[in-house]
XYZ file of N, CA and C in Angstrom:
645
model
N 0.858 -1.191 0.000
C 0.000 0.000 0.000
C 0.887 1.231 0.000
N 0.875 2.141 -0.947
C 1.835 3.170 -1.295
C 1.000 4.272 -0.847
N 0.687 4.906 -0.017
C -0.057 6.060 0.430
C 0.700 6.932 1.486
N 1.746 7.149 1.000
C 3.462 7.741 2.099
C 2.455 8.595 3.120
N 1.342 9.503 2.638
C 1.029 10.488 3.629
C 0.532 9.570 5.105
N -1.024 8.478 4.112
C -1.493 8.152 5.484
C -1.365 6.904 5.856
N -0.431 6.269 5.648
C -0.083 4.904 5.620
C 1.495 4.357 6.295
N 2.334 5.364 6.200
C 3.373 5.203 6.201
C 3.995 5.627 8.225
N 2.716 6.452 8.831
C 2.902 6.078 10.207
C 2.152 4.954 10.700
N 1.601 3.876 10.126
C 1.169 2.835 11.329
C 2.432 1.897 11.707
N 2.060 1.418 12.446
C 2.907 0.505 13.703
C 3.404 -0.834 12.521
N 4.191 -1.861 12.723
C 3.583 -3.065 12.437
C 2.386 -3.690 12.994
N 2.521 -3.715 14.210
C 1.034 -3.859 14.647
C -0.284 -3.513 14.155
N -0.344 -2.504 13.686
C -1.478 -1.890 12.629
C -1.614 -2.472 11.291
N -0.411 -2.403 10.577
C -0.277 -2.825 9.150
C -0.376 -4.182 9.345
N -0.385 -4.903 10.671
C -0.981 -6.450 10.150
C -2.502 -6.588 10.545
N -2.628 -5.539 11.333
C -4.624 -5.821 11.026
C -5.325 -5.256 10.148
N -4.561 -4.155 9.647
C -5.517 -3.668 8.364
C -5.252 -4.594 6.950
N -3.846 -5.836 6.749
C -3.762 -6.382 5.945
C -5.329 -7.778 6.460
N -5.184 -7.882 7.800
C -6.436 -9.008 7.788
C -7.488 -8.301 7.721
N -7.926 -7.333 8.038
C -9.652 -6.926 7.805
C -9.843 -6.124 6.857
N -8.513 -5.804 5.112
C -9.206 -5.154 4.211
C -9.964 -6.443 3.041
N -10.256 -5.763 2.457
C -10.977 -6.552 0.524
C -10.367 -6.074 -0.676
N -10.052 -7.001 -1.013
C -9.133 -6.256 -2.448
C -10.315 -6.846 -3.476
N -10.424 -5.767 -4.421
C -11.279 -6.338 -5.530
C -10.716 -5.523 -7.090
N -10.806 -6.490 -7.679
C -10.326 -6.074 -9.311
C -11.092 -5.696 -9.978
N -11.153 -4.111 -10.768
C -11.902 -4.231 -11.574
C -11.509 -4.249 -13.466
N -12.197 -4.215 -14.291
C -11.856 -4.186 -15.565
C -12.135 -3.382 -16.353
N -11.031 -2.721 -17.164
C -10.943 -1.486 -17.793
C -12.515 -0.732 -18.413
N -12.977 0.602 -17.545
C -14.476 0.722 -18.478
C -15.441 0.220 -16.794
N -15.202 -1.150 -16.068
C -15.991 -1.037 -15.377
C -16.189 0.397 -14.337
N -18.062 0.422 -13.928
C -18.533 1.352 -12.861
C -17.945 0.357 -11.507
N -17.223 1.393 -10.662
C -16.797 0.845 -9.093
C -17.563 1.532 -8.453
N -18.162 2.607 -8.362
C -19.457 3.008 -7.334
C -20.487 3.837 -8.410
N -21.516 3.784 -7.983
C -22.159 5.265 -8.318
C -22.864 5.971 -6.923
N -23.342 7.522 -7.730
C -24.146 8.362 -6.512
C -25.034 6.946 -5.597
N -25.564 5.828 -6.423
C -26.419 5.453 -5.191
C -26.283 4.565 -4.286
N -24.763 4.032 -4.494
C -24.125 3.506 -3.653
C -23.555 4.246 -2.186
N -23.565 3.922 -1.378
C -23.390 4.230 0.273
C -22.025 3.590 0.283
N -21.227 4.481 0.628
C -19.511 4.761 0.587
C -19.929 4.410 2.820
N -18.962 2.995 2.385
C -19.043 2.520 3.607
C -17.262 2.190 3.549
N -16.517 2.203 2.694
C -15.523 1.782 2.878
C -14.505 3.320 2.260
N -13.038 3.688 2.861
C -12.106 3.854 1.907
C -11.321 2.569 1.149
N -11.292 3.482 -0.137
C -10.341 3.327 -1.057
C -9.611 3.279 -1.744
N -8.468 2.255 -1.360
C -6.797 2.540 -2.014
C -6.900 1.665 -3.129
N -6.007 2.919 -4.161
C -5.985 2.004 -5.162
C -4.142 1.500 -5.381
N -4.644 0.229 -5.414
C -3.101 -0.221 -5.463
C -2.472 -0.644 -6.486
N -3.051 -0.848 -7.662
C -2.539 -0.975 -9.547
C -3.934 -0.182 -10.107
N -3.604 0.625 -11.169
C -4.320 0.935 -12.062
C -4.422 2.563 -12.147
N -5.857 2.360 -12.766
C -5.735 4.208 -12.662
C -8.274 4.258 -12.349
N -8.743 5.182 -11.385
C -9.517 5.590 -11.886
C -9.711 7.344 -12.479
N -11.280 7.180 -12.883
C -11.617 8.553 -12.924
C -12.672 8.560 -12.103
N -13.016 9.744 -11.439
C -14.325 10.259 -10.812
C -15.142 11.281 -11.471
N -16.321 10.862 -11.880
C -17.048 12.240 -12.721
C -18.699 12.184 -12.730
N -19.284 12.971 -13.112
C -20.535 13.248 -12.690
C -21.680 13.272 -13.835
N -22.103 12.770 -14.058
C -23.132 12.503 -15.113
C -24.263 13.837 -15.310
N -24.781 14.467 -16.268
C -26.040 15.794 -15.941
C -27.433 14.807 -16.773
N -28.508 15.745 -16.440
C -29.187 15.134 -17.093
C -29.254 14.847 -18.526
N -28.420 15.705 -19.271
C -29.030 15.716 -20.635
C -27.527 14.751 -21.297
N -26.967 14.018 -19.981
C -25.801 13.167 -20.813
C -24.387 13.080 -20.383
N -24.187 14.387 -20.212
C -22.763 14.972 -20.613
C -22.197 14.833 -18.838
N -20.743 14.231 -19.595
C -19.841 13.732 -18.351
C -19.229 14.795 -18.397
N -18.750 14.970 -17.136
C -17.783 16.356 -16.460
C -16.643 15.016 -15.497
N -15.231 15.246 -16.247
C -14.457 15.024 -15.396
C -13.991 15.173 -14.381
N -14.057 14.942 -12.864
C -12.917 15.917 -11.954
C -11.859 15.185 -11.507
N -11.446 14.259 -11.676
C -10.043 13.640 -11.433
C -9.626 12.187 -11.903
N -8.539 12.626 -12.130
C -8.080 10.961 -12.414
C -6.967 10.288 -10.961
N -7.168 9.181 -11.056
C -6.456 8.706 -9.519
C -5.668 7.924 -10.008
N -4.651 7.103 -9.217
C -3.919 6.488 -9.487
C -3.039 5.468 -8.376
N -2.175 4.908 -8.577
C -1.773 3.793 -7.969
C -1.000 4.695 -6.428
N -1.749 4.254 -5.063
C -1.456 4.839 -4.301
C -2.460 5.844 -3.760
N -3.444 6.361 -4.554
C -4.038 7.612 -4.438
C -5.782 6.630 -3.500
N -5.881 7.768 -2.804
C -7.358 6.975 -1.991
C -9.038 7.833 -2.517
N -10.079 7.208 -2.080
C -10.844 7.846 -2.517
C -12.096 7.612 -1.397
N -13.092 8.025 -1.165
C -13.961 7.634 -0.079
C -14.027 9.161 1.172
N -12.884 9.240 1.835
C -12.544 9.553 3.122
C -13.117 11.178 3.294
N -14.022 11.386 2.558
C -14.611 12.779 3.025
C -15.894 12.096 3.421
N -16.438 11.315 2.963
C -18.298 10.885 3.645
C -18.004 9.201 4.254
N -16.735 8.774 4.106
C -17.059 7.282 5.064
C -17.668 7.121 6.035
N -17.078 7.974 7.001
C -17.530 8.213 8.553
C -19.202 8.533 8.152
N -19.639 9.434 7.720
C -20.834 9.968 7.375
C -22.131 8.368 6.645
N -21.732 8.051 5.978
C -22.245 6.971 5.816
C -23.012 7.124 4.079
N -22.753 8.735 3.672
C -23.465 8.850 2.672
C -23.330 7.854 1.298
N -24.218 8.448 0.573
C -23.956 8.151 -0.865
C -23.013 8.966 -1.501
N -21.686 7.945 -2.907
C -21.241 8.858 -3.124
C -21.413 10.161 -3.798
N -20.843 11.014 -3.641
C -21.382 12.180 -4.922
C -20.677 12.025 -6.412
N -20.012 11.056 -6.882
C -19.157 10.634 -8.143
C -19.520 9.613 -8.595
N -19.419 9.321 -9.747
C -19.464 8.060 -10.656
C -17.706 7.501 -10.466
N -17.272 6.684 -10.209
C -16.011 5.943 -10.330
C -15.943 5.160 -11.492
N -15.260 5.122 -11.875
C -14.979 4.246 -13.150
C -13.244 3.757 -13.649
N -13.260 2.646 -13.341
C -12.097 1.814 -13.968
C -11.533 2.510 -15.438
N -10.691 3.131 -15.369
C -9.908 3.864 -16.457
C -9.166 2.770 -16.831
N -8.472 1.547 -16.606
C -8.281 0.328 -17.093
C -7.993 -0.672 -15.659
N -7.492 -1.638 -16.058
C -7.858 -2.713 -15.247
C -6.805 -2.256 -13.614
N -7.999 -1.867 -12.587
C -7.902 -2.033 -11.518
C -7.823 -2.910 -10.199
N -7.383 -2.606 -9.295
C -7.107 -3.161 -8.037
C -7.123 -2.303 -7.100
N -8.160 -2.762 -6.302
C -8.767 -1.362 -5.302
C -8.751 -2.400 -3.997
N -7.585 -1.187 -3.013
C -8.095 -2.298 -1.424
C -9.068 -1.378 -0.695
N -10.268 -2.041 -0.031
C -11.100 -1.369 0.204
C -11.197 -1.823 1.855
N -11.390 -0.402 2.428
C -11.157 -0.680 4.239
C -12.125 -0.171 4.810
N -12.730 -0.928 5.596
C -14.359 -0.594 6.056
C -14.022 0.572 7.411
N -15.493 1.229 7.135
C -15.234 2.415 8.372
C -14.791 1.998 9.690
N -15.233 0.535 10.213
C -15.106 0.522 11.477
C -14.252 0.056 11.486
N -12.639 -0.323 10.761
C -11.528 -0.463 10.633
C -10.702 0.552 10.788
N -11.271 1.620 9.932
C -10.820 3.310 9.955
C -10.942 3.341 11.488
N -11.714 2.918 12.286
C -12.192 3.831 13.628
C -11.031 3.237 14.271
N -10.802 1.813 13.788
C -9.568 1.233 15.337
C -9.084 1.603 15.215
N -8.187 2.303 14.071
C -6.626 2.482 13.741
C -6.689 4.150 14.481
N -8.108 4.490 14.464
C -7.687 6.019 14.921
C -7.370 6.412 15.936
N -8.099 5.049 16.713
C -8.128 5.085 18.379
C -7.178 4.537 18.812
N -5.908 3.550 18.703
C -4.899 2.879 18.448
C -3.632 3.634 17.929
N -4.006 4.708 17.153
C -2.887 5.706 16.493
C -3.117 6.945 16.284
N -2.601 7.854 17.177
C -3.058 9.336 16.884
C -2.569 10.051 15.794
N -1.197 9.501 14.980
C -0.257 10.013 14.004
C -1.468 9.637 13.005
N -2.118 8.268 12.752
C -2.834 8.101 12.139
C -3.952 8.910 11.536
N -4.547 9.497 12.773
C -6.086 9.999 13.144
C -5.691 11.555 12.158
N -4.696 12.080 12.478
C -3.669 12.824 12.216
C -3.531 12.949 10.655
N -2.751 12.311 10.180
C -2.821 11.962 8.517
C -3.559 11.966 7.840
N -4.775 11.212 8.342
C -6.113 10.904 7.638
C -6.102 12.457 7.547
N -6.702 13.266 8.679
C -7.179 14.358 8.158
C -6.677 15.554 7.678
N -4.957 15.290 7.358
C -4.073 15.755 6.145
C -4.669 15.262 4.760
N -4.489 14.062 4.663
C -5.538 13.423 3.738
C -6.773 14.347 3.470
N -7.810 14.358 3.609
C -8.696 15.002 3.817
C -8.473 16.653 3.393
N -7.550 17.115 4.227
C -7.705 18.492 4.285
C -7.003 18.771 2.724
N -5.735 17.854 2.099
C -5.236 17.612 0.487
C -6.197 17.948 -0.063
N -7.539 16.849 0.114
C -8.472 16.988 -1.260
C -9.542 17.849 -1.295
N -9.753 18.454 -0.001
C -10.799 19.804 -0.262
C -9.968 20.557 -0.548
N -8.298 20.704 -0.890
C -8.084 22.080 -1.624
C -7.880 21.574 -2.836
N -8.156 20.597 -3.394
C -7.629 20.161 -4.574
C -8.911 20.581 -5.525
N -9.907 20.126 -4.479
C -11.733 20.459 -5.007
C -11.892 21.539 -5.250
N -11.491 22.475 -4.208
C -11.004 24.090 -4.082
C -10.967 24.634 -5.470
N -9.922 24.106 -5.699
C -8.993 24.759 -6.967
C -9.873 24.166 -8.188
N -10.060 23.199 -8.432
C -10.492 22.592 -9.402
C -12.474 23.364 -9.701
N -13.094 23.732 -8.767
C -14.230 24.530 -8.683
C -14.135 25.750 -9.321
N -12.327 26.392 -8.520
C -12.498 27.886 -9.368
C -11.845 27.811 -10.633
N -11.032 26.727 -11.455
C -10.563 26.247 -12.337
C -11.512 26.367 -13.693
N -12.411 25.621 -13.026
C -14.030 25.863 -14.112
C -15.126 26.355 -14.247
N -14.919 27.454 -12.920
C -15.590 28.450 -13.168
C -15.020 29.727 -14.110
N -13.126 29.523 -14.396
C -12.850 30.666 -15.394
C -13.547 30.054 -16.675
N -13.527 31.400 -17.744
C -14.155 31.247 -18.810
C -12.647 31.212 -20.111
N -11.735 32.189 -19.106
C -11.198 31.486 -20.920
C -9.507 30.682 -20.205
N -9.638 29.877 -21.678
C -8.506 28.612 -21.506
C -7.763 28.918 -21.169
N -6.867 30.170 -21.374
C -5.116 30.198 -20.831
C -5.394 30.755 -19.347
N -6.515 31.083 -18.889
C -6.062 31.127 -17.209
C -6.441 29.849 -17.032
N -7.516 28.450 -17.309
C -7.730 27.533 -17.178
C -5.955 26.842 -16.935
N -5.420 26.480 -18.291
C -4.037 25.953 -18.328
C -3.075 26.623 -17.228
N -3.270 27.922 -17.105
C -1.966 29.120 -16.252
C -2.201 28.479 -14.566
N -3.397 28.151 -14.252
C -3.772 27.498 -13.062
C -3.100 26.037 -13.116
N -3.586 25.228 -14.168
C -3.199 23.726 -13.648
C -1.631 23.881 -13.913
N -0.901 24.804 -14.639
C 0.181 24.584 -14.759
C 0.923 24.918 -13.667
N 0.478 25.723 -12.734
C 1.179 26.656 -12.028
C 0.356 25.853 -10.673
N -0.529 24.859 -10.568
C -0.618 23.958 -9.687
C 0.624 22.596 -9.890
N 0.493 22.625 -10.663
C 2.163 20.905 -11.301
C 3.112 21.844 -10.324
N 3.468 22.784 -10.675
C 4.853 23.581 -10.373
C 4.583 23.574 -8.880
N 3.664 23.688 -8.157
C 3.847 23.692 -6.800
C 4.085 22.883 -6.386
N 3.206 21.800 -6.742
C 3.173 20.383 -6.549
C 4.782 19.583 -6.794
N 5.325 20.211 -8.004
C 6.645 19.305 -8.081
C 7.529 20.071 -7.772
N 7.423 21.411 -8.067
C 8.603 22.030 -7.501
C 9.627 22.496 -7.992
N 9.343 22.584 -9.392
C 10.089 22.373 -10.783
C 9.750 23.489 -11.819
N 10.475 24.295 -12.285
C 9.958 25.121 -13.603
C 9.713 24.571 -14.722
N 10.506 22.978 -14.609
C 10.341 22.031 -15.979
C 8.519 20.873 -15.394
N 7.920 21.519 -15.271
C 6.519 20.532 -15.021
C 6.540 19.433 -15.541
N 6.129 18.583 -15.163
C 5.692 16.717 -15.996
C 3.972 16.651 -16.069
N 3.961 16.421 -17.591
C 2.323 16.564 -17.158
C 2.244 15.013 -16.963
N 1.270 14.921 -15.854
C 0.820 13.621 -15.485
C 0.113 12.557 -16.172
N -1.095 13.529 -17.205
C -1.920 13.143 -18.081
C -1.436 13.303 -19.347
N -2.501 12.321 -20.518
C -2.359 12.828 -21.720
C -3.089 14.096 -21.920
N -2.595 14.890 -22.827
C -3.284 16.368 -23.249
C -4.602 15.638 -23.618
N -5.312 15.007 -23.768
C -6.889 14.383 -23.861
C -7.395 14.395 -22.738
N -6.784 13.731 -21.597
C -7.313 13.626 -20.526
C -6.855 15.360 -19.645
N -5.767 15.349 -19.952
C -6.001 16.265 -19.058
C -6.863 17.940 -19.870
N -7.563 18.050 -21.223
C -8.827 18.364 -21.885
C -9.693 18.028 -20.649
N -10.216 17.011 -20.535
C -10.963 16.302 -19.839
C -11.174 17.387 -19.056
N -10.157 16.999 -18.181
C -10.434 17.611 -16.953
C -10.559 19.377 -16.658
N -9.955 19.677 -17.729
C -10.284 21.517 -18.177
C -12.043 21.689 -18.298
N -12.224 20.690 -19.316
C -13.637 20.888 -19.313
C -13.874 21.488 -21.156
N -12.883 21.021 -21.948
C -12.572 21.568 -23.444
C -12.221 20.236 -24.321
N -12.087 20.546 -25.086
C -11.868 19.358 -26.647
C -9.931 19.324 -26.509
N -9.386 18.469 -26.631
C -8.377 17.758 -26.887
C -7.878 19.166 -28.354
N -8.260 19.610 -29.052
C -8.573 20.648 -30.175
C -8.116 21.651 -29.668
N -9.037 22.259 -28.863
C -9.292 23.828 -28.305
C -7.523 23.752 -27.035
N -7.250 23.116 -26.522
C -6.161 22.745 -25.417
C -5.252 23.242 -26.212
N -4.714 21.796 -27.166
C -3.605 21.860 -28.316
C -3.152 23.388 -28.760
N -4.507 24.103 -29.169
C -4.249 25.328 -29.656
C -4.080 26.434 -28.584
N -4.696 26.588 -28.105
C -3.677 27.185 -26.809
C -2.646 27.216 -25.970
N -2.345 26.049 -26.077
C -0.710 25.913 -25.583
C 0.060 26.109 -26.568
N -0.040 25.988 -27.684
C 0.907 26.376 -28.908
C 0.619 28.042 -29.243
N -0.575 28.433 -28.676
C -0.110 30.344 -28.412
C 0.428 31.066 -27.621
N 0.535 30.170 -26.672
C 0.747 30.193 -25.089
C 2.570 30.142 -25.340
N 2.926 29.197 -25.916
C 4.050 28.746 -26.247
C 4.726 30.385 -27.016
N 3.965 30.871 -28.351
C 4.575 31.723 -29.133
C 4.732 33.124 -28.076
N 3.748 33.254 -27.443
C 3.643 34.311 -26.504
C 4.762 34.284 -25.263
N 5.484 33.216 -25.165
C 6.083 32.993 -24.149
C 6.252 32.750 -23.128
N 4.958 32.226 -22.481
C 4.391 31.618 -21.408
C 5.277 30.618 -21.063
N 5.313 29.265 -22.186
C 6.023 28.305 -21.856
C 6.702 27.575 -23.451
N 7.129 26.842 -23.001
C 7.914 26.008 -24.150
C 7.670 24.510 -23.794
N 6.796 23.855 -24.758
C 6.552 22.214 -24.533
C 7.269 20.853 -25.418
N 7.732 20.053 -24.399
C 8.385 18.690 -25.395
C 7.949 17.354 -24.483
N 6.532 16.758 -25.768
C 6.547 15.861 -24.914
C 5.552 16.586 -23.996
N 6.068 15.554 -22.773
C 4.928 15.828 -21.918
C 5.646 16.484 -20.476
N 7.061 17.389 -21.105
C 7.420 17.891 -20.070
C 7.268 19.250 -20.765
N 6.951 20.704 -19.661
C 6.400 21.832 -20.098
C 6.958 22.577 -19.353
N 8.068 23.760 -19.804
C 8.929 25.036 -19.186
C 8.424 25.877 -19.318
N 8.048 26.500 -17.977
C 7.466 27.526 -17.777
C 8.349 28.353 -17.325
N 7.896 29.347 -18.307
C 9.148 30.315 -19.046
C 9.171 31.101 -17.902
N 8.104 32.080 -17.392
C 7.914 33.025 -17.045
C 7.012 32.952 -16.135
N 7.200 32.251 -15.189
C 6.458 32.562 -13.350
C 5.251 33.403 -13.299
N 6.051 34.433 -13.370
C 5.434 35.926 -13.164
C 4.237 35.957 -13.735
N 4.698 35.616 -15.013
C 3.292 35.818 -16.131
C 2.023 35.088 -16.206
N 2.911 33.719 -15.813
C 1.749 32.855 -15.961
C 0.808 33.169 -14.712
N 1.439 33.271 -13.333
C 0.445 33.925 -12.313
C -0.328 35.097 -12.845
N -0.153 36.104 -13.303
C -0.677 37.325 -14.218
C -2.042 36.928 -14.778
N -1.636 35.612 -15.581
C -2.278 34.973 -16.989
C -3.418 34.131 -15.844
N -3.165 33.934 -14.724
C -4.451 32.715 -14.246
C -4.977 33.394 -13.237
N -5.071 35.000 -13.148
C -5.891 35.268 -11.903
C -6.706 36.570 -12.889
């Protein structure tokens, strides 16, 4: 289980009861792993694969908000709560999800305060991630859209040379634009001097600007 933030203070003692009381289940590329009317009774680590989480409207149309990945958890804002989720999950290809029931969550909290601790580092990660990603798509035009996620990578890695994580499709996706409309803005973005792209690593030329360019 690769989850360095909230995983990496339990005891041995801990890490051998959460290896006996989790469920590992596989899913296959394309399969649904929850929907809204499922009751999120468990977190979940994913330990090979990749999902997405996204939200269906009435008239069809999927809205991306994240893609996850090996290590990354999902659940831990409504477990305790008992709700339904608010996401569609879906197997982006063939998964392996360990899934740990709430009242497992509860021993380890009461048993480990570093734990209790993490989790809600955990937690407190993905409401700013939601944060950002809310006012992300509420801008209207693309280069503060891109000037944000780019200038989120850079915090995140720490690097003026960014790695994009995604393909420019997916990470479209998650802008909320065509794979089309992206392409062409980073290649104006590029002439303008924002940044310079190879591949799927992206130099951001100019700090300054791009903060300028996303607020």
């Amino acid at each position: 289980m690769r989850n360095e933030t909230l995983f990496s203070v339990l005891t041995q003692e801990d890490k051998e009861f959460l290896e006996k009381h989790m469920e590992r289940k596989t899913y296959k590329k394309g399969e649904i792993i929850f929907t809204p009317l499922d009751q999120c009774d468990y977190l979940s680590v994913i330990l090979q694969g990749e999902v997405k989480l996204c939200k269906y409207f009435a008239d069809g149309q999927e809205q991306i908000l994240s893609f996850l990945g090996e290590g990354d958890v999902y659940g831990e804002a409504i477990v305790f709560q008992g709700d339904c989720y608010v996401v569609t999950v879906i197997a982006e290809r063939d998964t392996t999800v360990e899934m740990i029931h709430r009242d497992v969550l509860l021993t380890l909290t009461q048993r480990n305060k570093n734990f209790t601790l993490a989790f809600f580092q955990e937690l407190t990660r993905k409401i700013k991630l939601l944060n950002n990603k809310v006012e992300m798509l509420s801008l209207k035009n693309m280069k503060q859209k891109i000037s944000r996620y780019l200038l989120s990578l850079f915090k995140k890695q720490k690097n003026p040379i960014v790695k994009l994580p995604h393909s420019k499709q997916k990470i479209a996706f998650l802008l909320g634009t065509s794979r089309e409309v992206l392409s062409r803005n980073f290649s104006e973005m590029e002439k303008e001097g924002y940044i310079r792209s190879k591949g799927r690593n992206v130099f951001l030329l100019n700090i300054e600007k791009l903060t300028d360019c996303a607020n």
